Coordinates of C-alpha atoms in Angstrom, one line a residue:
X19 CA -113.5 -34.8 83.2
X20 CA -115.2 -38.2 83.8
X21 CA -115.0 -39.7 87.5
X22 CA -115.6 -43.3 88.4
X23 CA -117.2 -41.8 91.5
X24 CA -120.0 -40.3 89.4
X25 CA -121.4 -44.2 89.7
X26 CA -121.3 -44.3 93.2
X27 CA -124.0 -40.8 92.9
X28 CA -125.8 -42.7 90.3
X29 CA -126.3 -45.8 92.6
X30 CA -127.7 -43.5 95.5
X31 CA -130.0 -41.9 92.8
X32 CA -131.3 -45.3 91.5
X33 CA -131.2 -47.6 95.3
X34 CA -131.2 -44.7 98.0
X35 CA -132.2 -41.8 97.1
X36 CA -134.6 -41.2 99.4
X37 CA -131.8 -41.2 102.1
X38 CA -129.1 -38.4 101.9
X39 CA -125.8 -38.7 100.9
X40 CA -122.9 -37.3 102.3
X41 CA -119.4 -37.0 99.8
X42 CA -116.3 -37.5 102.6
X43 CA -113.2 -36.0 100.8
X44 CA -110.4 -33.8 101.2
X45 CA -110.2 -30.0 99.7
X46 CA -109.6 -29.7 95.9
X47 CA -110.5 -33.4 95.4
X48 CA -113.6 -32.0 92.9
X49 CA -116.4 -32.9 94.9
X50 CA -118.3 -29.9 94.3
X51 CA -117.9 -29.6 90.6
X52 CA -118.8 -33.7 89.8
X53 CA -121.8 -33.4 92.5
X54 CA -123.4 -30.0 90.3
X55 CA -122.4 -32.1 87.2
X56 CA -124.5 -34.9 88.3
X57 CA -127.3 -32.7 89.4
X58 CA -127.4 -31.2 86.6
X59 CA -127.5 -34.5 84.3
X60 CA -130.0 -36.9 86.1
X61 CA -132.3 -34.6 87.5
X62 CA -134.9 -32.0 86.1
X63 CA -134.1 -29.1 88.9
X64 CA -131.6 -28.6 91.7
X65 CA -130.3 -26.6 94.0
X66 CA -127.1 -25.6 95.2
X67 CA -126.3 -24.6 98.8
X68 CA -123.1 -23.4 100.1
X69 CA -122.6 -22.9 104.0
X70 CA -119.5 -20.7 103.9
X71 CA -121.4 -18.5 101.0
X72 CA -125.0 -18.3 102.3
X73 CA -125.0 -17.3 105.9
X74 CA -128.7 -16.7 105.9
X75 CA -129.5 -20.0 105.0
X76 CA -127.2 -21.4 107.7
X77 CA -129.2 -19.4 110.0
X78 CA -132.2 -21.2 109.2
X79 CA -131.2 -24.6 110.7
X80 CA -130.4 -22.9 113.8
X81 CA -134.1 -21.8 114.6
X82 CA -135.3 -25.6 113.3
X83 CA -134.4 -28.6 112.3
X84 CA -137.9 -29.6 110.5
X85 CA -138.0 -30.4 106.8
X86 CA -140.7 -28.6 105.7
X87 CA -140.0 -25.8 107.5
X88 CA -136.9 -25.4 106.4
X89 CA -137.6 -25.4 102.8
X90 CA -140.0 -23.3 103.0
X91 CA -137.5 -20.7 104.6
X92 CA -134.7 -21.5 102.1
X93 CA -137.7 -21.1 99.6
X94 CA -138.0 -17.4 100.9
X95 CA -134.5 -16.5 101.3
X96 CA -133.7 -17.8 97.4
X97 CA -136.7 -16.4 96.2
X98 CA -138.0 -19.5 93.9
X99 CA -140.4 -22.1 94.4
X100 CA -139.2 -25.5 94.8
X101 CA -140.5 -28.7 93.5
X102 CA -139.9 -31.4 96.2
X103 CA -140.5 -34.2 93.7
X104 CA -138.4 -32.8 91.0
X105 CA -135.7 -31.3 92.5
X106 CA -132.5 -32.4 94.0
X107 CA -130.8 -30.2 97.0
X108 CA -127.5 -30.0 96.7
X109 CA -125.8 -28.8 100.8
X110 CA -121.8 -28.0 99.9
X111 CA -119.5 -27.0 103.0
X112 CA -121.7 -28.9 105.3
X113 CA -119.3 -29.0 108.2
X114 CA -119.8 -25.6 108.7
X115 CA -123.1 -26.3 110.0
X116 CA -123.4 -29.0 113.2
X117 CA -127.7 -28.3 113.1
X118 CA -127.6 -29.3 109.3
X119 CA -126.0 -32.3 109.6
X120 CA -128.7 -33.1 112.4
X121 CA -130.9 -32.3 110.4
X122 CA -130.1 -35.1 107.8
X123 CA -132.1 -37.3 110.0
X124 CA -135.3 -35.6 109.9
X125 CA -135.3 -35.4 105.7
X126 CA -134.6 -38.9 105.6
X127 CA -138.1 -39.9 108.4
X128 CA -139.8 -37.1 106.3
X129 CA -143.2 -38.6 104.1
X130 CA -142.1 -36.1 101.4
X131 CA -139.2 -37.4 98.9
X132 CA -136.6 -35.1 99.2
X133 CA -133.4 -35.7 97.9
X134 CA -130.5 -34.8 99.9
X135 CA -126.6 -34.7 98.6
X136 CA -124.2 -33.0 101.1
X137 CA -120.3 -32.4 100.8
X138 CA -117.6 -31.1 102.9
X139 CA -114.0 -30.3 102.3
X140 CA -112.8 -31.4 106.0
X141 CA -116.1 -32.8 106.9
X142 CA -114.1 -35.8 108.2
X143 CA -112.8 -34.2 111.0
X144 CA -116.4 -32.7 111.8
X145 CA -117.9 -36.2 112.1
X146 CA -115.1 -37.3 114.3
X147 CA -115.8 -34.3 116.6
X148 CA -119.2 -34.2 116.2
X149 CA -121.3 -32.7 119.4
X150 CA -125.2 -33.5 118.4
X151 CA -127.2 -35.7 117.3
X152 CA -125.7 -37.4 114.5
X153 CA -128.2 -38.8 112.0
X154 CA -126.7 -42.5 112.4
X155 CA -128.1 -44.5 109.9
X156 CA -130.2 -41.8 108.0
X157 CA -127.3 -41.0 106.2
X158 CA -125.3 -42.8 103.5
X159 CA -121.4 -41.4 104.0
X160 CA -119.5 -42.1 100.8
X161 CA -115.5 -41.3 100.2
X162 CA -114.1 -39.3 97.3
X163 CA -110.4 -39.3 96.4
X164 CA -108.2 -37.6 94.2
X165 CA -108.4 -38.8 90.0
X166 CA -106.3 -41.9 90.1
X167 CA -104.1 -43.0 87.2
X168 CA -107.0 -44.9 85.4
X169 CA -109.0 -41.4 85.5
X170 CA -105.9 -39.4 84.5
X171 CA -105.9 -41.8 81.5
X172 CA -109.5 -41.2 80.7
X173 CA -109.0 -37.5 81.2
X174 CA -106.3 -37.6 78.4
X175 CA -109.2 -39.6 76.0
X176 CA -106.6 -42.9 76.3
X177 CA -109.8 -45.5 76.7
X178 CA -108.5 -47.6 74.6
X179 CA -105.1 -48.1 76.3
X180 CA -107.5 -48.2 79.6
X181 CA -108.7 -51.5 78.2
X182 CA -105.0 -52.6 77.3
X183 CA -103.8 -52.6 81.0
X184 CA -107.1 -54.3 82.0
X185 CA -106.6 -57.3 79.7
X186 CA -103.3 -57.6 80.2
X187 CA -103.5 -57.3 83.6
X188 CA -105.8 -60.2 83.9
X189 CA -103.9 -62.6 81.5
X190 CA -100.8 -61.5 82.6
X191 CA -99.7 -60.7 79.3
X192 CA -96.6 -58.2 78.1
X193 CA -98.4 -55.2 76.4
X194 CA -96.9 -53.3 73.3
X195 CA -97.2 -49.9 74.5
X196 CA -95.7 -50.3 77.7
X197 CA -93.0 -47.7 76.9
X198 CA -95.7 -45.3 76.7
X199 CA -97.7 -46.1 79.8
X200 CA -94.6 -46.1 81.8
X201 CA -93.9 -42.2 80.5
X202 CA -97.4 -41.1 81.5
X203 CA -97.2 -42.8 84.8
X204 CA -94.2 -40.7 85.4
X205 CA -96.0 -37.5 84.6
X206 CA -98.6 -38.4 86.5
X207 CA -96.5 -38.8 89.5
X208 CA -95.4 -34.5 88.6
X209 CA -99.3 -34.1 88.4
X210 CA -101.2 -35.9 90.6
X211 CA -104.7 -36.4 90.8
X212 CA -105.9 -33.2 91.9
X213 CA -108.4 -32.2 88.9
X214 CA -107.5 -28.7 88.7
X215 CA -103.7 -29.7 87.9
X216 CA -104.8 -32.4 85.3
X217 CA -107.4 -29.5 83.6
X218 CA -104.3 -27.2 83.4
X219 CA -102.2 -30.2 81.9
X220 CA -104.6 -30.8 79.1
X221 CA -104.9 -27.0 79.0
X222 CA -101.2 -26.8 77.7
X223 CA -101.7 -29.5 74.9
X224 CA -100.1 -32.0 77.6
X225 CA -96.9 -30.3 77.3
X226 CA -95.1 -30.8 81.1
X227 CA -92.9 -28.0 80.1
X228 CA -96.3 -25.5 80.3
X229 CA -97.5 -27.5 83.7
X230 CA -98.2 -24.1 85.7
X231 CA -96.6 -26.0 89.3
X232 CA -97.9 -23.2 91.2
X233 CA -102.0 -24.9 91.1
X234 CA -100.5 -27.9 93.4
X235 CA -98.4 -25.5 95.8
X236 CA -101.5 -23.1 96.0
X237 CA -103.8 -26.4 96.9
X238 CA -101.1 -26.9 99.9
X239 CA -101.2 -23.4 101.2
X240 CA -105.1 -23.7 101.4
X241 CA -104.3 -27.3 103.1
X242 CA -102.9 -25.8 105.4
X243 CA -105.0 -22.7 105.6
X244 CA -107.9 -25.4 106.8
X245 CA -105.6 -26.6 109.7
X246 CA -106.1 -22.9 111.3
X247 CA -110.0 -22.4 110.2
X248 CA -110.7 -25.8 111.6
X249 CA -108.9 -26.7 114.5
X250 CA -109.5 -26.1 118.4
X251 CA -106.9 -23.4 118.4
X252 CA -103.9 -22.3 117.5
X253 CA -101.1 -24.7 119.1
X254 CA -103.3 -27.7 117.8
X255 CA -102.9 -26.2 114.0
X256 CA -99.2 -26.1 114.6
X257 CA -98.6 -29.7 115.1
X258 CA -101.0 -30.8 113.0
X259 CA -98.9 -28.5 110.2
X260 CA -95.9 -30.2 111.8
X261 CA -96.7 -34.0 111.3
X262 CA -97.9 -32.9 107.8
X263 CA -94.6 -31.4 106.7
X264 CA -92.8 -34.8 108.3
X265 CA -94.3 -37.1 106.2
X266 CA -92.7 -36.2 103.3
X267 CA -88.9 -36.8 105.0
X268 CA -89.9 -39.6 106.2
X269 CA -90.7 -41.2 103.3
X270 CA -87.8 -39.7 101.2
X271 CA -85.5 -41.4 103.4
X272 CA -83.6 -44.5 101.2
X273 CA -84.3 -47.9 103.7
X274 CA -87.9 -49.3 104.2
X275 CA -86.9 -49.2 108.2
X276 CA -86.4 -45.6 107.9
X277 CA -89.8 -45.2 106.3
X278 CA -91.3 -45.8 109.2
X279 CA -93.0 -42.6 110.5
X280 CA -91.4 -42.2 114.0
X281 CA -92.4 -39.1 116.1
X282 CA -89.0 -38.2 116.7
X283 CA -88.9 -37.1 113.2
X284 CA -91.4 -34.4 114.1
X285 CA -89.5 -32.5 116.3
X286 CA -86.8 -33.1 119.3
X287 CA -88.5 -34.4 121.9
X288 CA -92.1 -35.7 120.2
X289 CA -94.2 -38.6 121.6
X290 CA -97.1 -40.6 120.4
X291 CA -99.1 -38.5 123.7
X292 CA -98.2 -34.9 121.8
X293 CA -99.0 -35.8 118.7
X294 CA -101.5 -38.8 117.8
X295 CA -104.5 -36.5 117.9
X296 CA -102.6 -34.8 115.2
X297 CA -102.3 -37.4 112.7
X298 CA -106.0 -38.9 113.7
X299 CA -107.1 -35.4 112.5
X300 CA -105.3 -35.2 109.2
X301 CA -106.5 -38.7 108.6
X302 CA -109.9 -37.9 109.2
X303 CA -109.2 -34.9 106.9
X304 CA -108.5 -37.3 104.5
X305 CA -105.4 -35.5 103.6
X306 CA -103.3 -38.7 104.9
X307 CA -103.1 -42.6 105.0
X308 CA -101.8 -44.6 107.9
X309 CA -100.5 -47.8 106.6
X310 CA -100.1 -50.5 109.7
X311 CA -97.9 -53.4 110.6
X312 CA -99.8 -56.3 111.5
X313 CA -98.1 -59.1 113.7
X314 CA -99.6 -62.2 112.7
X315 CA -100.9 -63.3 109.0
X316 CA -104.1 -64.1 110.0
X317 CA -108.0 -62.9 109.1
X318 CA -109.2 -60.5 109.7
X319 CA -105.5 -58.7 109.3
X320 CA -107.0 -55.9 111.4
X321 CA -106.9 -57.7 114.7
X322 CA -103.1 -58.1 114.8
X323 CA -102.2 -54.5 114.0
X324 CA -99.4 -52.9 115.9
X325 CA -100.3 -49.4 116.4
X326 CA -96.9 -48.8 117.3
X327 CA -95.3 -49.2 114.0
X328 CA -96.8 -47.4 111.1
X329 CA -96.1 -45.4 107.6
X330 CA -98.0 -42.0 106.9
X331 CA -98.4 -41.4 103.3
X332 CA -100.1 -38.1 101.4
X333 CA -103.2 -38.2 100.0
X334 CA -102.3 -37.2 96.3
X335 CA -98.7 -38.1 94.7
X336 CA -98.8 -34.9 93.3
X337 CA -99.3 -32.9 96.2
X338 CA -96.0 -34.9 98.0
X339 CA -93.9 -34.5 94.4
X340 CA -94.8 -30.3 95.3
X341 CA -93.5 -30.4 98.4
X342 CA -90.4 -32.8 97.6
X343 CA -89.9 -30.2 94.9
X344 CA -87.6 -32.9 92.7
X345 CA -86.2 -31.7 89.3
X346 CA -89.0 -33.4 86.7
X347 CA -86.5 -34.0 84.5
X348 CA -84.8 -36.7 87.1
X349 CA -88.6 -38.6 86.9
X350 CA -89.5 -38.0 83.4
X351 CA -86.5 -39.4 82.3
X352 CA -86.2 -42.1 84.6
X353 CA -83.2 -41.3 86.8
X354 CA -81.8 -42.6 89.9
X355 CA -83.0 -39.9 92.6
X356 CA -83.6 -40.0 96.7
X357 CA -87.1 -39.9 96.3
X358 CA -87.4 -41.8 94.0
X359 CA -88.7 -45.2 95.5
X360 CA -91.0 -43.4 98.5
X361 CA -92.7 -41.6 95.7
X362 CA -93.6 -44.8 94.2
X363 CA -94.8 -46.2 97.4
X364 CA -96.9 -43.4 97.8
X365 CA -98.6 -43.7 94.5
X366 CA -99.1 -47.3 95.0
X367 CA -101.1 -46.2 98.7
X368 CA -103.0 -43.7 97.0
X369 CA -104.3 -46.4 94.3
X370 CA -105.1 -48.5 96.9
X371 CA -107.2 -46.6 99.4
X372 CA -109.0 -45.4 95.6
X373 CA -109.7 -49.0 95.6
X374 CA -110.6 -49.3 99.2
X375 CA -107.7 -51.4 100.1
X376 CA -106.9 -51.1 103.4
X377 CA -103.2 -50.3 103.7
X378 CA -100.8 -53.4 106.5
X379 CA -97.3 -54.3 106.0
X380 CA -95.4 -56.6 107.5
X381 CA -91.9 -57.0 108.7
X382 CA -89.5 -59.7 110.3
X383 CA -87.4 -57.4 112.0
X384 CA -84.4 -57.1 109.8
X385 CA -84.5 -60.2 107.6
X386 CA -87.6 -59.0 105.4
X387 CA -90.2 -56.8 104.7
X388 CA -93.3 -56.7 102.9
X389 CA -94.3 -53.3 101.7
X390 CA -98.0 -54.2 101.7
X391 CA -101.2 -56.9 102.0
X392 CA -103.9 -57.1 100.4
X393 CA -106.6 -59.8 101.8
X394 CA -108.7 -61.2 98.5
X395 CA -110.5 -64.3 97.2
X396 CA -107.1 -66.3 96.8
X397 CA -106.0 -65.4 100.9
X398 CA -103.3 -62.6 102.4
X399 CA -101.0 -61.7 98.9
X400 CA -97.9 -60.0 99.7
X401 CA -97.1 -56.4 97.6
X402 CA -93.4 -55.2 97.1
X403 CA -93.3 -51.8 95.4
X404 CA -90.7 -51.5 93.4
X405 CA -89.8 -47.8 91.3
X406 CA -87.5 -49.5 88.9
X407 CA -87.3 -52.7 87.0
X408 CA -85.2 -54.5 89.8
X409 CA -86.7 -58.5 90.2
X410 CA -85.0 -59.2 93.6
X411 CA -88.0 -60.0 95.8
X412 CA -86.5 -61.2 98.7
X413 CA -88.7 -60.1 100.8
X414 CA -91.6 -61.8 99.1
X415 CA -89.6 -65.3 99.0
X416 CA -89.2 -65.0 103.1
X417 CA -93.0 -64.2 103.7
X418 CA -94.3 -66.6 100.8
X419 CA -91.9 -69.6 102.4
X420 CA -93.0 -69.0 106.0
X421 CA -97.2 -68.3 105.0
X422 CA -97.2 -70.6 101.6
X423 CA -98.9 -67.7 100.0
X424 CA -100.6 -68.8 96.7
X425 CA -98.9 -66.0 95.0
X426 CA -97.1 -62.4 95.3
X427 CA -97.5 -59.2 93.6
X428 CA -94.7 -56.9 92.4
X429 CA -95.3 -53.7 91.5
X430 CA -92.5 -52.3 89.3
X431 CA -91.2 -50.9 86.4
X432 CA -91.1 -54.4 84.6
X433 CA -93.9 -55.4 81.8
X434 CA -97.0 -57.8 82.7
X435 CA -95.7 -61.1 83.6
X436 CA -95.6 -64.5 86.0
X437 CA -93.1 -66.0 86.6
X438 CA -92.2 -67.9 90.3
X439 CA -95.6 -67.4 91.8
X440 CA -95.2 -63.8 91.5
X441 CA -97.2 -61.6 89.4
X442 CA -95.3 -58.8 87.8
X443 CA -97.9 -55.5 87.6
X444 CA -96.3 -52.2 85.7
X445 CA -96.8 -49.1 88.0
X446 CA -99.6 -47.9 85.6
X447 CA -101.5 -51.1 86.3
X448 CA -102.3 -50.6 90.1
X449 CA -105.5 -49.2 89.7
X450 CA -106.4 -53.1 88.6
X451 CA -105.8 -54.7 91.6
X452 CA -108.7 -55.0 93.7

């Protein structure tokens, strides 16, 4: 399946290749199978490493941490010769290793031209906790995200409705096939992004029906299997498992206000003291995103952020419809449900961190609220997320009246459009905005 990330690889290969890259990205996200793709397509050999596989090779960075030595050892240990100049070295599960990391540093000052790509599955929460050197500016750190809707479309071969959305999007014309967009956004939101899910999907002749649900569940259980392997001990796992299991209430709950991840919702008796480490770790596990009030409408928005107030959302709209565990019959044929509007919200985050958006909101207390901001070439533009085809934006009059926005965005269920200063997107569309 074709990834928009595989650009990103081919940029390092073509500007920076002589400084390794390291792929940031949560478990399941199919980092390791796009990185061996790309190895295998734009170089003439490779290698490919893995630290929880290859013990003896772990070893090696242990007793040294130069280059040349250390090929020559992983030489040894895999028996084959390897061209430097030819050959790309491919280090998976990275985070297992702390000395290999270091190491980074010391390929990237070598005189020799290797070429370095590293991954991690929660390598996030390594750097954040990293004890050694850390090869600070010897490494390029790119971030990897689940397939969002435009790559889902792609996966199905729908290139040519790809290029609908964009042109409409930018003329902010009504498209013909919206009907049918709008029914594969709504699977997508029973799928997700998570390749293996969309494989199996295809794998049934795109019949929902055949959808084995089991592939996303399983990718939770070894979610939270990585909050025991890689955490400081046992009671830290817990509460990080317990913060992960809130999100999802929180966000099924029907008011914005409600939305709001409080830590009360955790457990009787929770504080920001207990429990902010715990969310800072499943953020830098990139299994979350923290979305932030700010206080003031000003740039740079992240100056006047309240950390107080906040909403947690889950990395893959698939992995929160699992674990919401709604009937798909009540999305696919467009019911009124609970979940129905936090689900869109969380699809709308997910596009946006894809598109490295940073996720504020703002609020005016109880008169208003903005579900999110997004800072561009035409100023601060308010976004109100919207899971039906509802055109009440009240919200958006209050803030555009007291910041004389040049324009809103609402994100609904409605066809292209503008009307009012505000620029109607369909769900499917997100992945446009930029």
């Amino acid at each position: 399946m074709k990834r928009k990330f595989y650009k990103t690889l081919l940029e390092w290969k073509n500007k920076y290749i002589n400084t390794p890259i390291m792929v940031v990205g949560a478990r399941q996200i199919g980092k390791t199978y796009l990185i061996e793709e790309f190895c295998k397509a734009e170089f003439e050999e490779w290698i490919s490493i893995n630290f929880d596989l290859h013990d003896e090779i772990k070893a090696i960075f242990e007793e040294t941490l130069e280059p040349e030595e250390i090929v020559k050892r992983i030489e040894i240990s895999l028996g084959r010769k390897i061209d430097i100049e030819k050959t790309v070295i491919f280090f998976d599960e990275i985070q297992v290793s702390e000395r290999a990391i270091s190491s980074l540093k010391y390929f990237c000052e070598s005189k020799l031209s290797y070429k370095i790509i590293c991954a991690g599955s929660l390598l996030g929460v390594k750097l954040r906790r990293f004890k050694s050197s850390f090869p600070v500016g010897k490494t390029r750190i790119e971030y990897m995200h689940p397939m969002d809707f435009e790559e889902f479309l792609l996966a199905l071969d729908k290139q040519m409705w790809i290029d609908e959305i964009k042109n409409c999007y930018e003329k902010s014309e009504r498209t013909i096939i919206h009907e049918k967009l709008m029914n594969l956004y709504r699977t997508y939101l029973c799928i997700g992004g998570m390749p293996e899910g969309v494989k199996n999907y295809i794998d049934a002749e795109q019949d929902i029906l055949l959808f084995d649900r089991k592939i996303i569940s399983n990718i939770i259980v070894s979610y939270l299997a990585d909050m025991n392997k890689y955490t400081l001990n046992n009671g830290e796992s817990i509460k990080i498992e317990k913060v992960y299991r809130a999100i999802p209430a929180s966000l099924a709950r029907e008011s914005k206000e409600q939305k709001k991840f409080k830590y009360i919702n955790i457990e009787k008796g929770a504080n920001k003291k207990n429990f902010e480490s715990s969310i800072d770790w499943l953020m830098s596990g990139n299994m979350i995103f923290k979305c932030s009030v700010v206080n003031d409408i000003q740039i740079p928005l992240s100056v006047y952020v309240n950390d107080n107030y906040f909403k947690l959302y889950i990395n893959d709209i698939g992995l929160l419809t699992s674990i919401l565990k709604p009937d798909y019959a009540d999305i696919l044929l467009n019911r009124e449900f609970r979940f129905k509007g936090g689900m869109a919200e969380n699809y709308v985050a997910q596009a946006f961190v894809a598109n490295e958006i940073d996720l504020y909101y703002w609020t005016s207390g109880n008169e208003a609220e903005v579900d999110f901001l997004i800072n561009n070439k035409d100023g601060i533009i308010p976004v109100e997320v919207k899971a039906g085809d509802s055109t009440r934006s009240r919200s958006l009059d209050v803030f555009m009246k007291k910041y004389k926005s040049n324009y809103a965005i609402r994100i609904s269920a409605k066809n292209f459009g503008f009307e009012n200063s505000i620029k109607s997107v369909p769900l499917y569309a997100v992945f446009c905005i930029q």
